PDB file of C-alpha atoms in Angstrom:
ATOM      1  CA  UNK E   1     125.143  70.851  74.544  1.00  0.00           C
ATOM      2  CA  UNK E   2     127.390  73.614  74.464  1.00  0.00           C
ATOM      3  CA  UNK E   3     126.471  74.677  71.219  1.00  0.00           C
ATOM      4  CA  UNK E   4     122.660  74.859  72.312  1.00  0.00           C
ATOM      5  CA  UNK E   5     123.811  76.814  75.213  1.00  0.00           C
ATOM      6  CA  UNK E   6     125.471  79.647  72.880  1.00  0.00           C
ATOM      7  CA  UNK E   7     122.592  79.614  70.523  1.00  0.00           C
ATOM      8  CA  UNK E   8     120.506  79.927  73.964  1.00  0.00           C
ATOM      9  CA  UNK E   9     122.111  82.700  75.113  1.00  0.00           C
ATOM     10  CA  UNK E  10     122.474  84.585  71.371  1.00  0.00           C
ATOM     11  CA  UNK E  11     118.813  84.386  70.598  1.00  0.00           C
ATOM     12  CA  UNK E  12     118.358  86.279  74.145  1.00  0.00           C
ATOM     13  CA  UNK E  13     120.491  88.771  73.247  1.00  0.00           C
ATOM     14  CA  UNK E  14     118.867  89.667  70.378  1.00  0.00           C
ATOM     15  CA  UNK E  15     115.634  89.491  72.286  1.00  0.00           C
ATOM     16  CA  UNK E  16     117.226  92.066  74.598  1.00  0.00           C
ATOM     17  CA  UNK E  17     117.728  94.126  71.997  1.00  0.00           C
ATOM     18  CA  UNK E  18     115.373  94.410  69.792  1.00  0.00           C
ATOM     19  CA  UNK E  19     113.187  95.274  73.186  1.00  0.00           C
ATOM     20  CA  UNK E  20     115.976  97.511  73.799  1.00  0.00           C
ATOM     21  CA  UNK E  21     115.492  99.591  70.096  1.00  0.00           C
ATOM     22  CA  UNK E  22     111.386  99.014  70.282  1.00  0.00           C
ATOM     23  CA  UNK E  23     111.665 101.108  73.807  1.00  0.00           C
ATOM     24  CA  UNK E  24     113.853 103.893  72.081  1.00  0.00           C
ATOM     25  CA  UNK E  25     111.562 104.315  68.978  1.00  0.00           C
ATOM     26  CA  UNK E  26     108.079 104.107  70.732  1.00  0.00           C
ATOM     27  CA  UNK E  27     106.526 104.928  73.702  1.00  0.00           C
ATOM     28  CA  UNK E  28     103.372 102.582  75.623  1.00  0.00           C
ATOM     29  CA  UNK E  29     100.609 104.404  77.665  1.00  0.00           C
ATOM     30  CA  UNK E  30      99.012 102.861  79.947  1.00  0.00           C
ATOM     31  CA  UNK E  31      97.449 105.409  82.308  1.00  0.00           C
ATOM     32  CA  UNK E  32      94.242 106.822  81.475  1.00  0.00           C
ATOM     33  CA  UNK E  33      95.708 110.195  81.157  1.00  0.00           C
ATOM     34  CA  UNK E  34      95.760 110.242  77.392  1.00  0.00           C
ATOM     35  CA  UNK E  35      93.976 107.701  75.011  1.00  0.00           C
ATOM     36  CA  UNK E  36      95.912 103.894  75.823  1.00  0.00           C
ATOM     37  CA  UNK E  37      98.084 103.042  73.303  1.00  0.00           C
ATOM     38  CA  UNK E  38     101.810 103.052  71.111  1.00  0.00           C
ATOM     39  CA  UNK E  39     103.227 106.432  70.587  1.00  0.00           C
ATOM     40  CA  UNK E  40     106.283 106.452  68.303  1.00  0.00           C
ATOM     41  CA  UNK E  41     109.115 108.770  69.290  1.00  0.00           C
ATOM     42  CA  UNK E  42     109.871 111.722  67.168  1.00  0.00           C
ATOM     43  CA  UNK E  43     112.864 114.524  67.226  1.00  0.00           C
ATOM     44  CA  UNK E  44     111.330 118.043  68.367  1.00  0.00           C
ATOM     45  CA  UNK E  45     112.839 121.086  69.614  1.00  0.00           C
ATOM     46  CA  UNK E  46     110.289 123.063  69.185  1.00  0.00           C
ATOM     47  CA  UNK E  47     107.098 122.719  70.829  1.00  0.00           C
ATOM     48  CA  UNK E  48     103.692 123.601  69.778  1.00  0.00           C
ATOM     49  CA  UNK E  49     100.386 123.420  72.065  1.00  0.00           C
ATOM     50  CA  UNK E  50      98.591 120.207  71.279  1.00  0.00           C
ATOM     51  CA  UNK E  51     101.597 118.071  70.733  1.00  0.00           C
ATOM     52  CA  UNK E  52     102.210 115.040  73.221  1.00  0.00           C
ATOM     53  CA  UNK E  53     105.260 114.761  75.040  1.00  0.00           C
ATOM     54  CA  UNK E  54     107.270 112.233  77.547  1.00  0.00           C
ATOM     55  CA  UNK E  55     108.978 114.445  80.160  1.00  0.00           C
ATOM     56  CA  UNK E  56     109.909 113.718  83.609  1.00  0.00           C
ATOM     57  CA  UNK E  57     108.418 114.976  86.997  1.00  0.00           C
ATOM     58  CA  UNK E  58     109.851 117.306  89.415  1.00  0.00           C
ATOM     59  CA  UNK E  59     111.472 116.339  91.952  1.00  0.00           C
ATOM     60  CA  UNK E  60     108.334 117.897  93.920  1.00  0.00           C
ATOM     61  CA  UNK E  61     105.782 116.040  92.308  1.00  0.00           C
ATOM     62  CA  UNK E  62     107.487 112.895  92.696  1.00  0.00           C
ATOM     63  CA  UNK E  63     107.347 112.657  96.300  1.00  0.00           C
ATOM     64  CA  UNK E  64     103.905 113.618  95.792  1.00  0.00           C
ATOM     65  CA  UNK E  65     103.051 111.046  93.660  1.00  0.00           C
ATOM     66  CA  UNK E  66     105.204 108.588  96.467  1.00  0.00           C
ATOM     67  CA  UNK E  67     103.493 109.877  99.463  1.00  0.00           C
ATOM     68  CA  UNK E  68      99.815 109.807  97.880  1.00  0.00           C
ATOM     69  CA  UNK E  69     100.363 106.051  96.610  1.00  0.00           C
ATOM     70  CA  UNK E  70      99.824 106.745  93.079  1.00  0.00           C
ATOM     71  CA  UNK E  71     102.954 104.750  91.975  1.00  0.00           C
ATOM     72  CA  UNK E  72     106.965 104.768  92.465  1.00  0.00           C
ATOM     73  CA  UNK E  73     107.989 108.146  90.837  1.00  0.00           C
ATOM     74  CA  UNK E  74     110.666 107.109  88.992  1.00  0.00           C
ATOM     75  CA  UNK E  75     108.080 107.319  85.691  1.00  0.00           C
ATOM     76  CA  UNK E  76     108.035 109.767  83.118  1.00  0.00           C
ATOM     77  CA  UNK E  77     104.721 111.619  82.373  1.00  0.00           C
ATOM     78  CA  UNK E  78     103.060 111.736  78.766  1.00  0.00           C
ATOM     79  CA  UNK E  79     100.560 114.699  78.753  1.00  0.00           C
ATOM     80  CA  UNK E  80      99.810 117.300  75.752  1.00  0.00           C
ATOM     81  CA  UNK E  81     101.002 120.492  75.895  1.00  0.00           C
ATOM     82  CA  UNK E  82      98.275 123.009  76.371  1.00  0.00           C
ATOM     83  CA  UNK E  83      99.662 126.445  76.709  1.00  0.00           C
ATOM     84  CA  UNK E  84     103.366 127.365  75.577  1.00  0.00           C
ATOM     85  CA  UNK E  85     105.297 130.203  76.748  1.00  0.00           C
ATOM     86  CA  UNK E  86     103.706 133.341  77.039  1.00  0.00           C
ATOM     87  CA  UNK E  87      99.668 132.352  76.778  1.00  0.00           C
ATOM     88  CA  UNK E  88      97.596 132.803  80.060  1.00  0.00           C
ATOM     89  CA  UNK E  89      95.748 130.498  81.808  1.00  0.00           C
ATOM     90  CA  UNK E  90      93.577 130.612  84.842  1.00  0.00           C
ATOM     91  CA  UNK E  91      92.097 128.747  87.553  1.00  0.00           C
ATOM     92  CA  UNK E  92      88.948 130.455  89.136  1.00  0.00           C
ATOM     93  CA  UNK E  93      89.170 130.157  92.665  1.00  0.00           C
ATOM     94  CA  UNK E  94      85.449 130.038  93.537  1.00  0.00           C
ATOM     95  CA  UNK E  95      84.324 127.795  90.356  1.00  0.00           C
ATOM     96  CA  UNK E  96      87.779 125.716  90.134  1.00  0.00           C
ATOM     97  CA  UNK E  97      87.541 125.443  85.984  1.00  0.00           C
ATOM     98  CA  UNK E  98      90.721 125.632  84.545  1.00  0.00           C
ATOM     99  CA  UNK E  99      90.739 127.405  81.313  1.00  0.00           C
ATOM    100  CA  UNK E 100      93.703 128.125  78.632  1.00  0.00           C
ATOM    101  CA  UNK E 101      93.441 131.564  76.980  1.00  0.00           C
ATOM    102  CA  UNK E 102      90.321 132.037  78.109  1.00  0.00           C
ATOM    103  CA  UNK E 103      89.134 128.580  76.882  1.00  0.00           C
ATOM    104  CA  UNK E 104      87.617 126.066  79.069  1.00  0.00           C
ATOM    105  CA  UNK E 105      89.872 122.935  79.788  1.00  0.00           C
ATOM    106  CA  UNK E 106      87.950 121.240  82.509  1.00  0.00           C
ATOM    107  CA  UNK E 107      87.880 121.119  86.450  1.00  0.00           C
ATOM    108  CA  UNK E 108      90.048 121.701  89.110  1.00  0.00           C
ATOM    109  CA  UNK E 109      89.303 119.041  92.189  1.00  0.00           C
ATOM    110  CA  UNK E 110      90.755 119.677  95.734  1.00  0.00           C
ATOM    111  CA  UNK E 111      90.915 115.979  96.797  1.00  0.00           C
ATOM    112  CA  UNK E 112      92.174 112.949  94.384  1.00  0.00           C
ATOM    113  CA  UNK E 113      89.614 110.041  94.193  1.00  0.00           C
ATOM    114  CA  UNK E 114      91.161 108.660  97.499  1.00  0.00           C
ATOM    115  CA  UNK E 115      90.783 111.795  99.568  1.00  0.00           C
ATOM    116  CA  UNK E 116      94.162 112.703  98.997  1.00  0.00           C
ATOM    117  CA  UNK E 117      94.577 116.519  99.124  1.00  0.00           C
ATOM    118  CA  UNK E 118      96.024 118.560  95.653  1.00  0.00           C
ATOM    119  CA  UNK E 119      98.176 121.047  95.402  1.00  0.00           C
ATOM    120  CA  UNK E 120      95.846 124.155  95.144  1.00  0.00           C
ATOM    121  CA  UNK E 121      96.976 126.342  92.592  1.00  0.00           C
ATOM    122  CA  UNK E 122      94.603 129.695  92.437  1.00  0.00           C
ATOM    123  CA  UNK E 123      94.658 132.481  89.598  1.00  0.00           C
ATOM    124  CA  UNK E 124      96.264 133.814  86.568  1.00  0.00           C
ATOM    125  CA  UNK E 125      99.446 132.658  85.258  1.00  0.00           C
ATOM    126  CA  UNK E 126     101.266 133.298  82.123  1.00  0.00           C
ATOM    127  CA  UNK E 127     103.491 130.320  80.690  1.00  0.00           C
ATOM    128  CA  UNK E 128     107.261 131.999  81.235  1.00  0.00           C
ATOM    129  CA  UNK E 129     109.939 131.346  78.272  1.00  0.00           C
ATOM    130  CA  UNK E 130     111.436 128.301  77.910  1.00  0.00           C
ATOM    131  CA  UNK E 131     108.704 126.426  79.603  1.00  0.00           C
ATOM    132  CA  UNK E 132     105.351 124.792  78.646  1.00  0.00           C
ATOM    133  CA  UNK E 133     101.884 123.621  80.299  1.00  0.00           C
ATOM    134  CA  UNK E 134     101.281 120.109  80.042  1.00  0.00           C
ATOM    135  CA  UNK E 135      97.414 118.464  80.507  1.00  0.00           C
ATOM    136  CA  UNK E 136      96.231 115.662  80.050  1.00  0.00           C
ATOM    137  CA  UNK E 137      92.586 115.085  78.075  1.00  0.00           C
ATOM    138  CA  UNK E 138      91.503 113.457  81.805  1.00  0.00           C
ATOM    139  CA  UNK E 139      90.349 115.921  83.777  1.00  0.00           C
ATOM    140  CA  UNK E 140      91.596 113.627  87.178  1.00  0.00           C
ATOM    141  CA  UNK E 141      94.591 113.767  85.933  1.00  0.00           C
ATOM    142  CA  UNK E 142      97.342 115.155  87.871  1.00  0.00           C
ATOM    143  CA  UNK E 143      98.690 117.956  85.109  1.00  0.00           C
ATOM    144  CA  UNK E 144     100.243 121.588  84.995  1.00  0.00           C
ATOM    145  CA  UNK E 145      96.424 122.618  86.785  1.00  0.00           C
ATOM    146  CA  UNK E 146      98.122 121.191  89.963  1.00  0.00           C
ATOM    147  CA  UNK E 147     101.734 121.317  88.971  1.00  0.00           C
ATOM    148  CA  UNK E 148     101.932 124.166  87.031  1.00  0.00           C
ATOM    149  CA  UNK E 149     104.727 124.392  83.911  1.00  0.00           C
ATOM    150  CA  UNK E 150     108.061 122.516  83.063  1.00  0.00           C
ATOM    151  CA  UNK E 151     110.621 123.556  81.705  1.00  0.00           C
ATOM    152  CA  UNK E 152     111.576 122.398  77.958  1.00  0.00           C
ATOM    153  CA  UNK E 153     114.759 120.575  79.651  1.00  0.00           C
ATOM    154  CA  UNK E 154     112.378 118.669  81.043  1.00  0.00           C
ATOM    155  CA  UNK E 155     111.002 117.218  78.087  1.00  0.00           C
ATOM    156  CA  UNK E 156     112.683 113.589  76.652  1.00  0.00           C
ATOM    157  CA  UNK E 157     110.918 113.297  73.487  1.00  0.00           C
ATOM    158  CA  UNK E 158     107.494 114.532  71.192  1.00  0.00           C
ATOM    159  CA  UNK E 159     105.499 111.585  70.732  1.00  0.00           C
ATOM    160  CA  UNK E 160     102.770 110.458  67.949  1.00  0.00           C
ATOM    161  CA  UNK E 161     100.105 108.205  68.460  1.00  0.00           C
ATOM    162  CA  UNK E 162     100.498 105.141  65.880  1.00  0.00           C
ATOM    163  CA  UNK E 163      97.865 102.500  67.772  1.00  0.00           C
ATOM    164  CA  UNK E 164      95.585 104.279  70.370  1.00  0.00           C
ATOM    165  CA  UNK E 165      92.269 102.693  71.983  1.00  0.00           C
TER     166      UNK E 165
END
């Protein structure tokens, strides 16, 4: 019986781990942000617009996300980054489109889908150095049109999709 019980106990380790390593060489979406799916980790220190990256919230936005009941705040975001450091982008005050280097992105909304009000950000900006502009592909998303940038210390890993859906 004993013997069962160390063999128990050994197999869960392993189990443990090898979730353990899966977490630290992929990443699982499951917010409609970005396309559902596996994203495998990848070394980056360099970031180029279009690549998708893990990074955690401000301390800001986290209380946000807390007060406005969209989850616990203690998760990291995966968005793309759409502008890096010194491109322009916009958000027209009477239209609310959002555009990146004069490109149209999507919309800006003033209210989430409960009511909840947004930060309203208004105007040109220009991505400073060492920081980036993350959105997301859903234009509901909350993303650098309400948050604005991050900084690259910000960022915990460049991810790839492997199995998206």
């Amino acid at each position: 019986m004993k013997r069962k019980a160390i063999i128990f106990l050994m197999l869960c380790a392993m189990v443990n781990a090898g979730f353990w390593l899966l977490s630290k060489m992929f990443y699982v979406n499951v917010t409609a942000s970005l396309p559902y799916g596996l994203y495998m980790r990848v070394p980056s220190e360099n970031f180029e617009r279009g690549d998708y990256i893990v990074y955690e919230p401000s301390n800001e936005v986290k209380k946000l996300i807390v007060k406005n009941g969209w989850g616990s705040g203690k998760h990291n975001f995966l968005k793309q980054v759409g502008a890096v450091e010194g491109e322009k982008y916009t958000i027209d005050a009477e239209t609310l489109n959002f555009e990146i280097d004069g490109k149209y992105i999507g919309r800006v909304f003033e209210t989430d889908s409960e009511g909840n009000e947004l930060p309203k950000m208004r105007g040109e900006f220009e991505v400073p150095q060492g920081y980036i502009l993350p959105i997301a592909e859903n234009e509901r998303s909350f993303d650098g049109r309400y948050s604005g940038t991050i900084s690259v210390s910000q960022i915990k890993t460049r991810v790839v999709p492997i199995l998206i859906f």
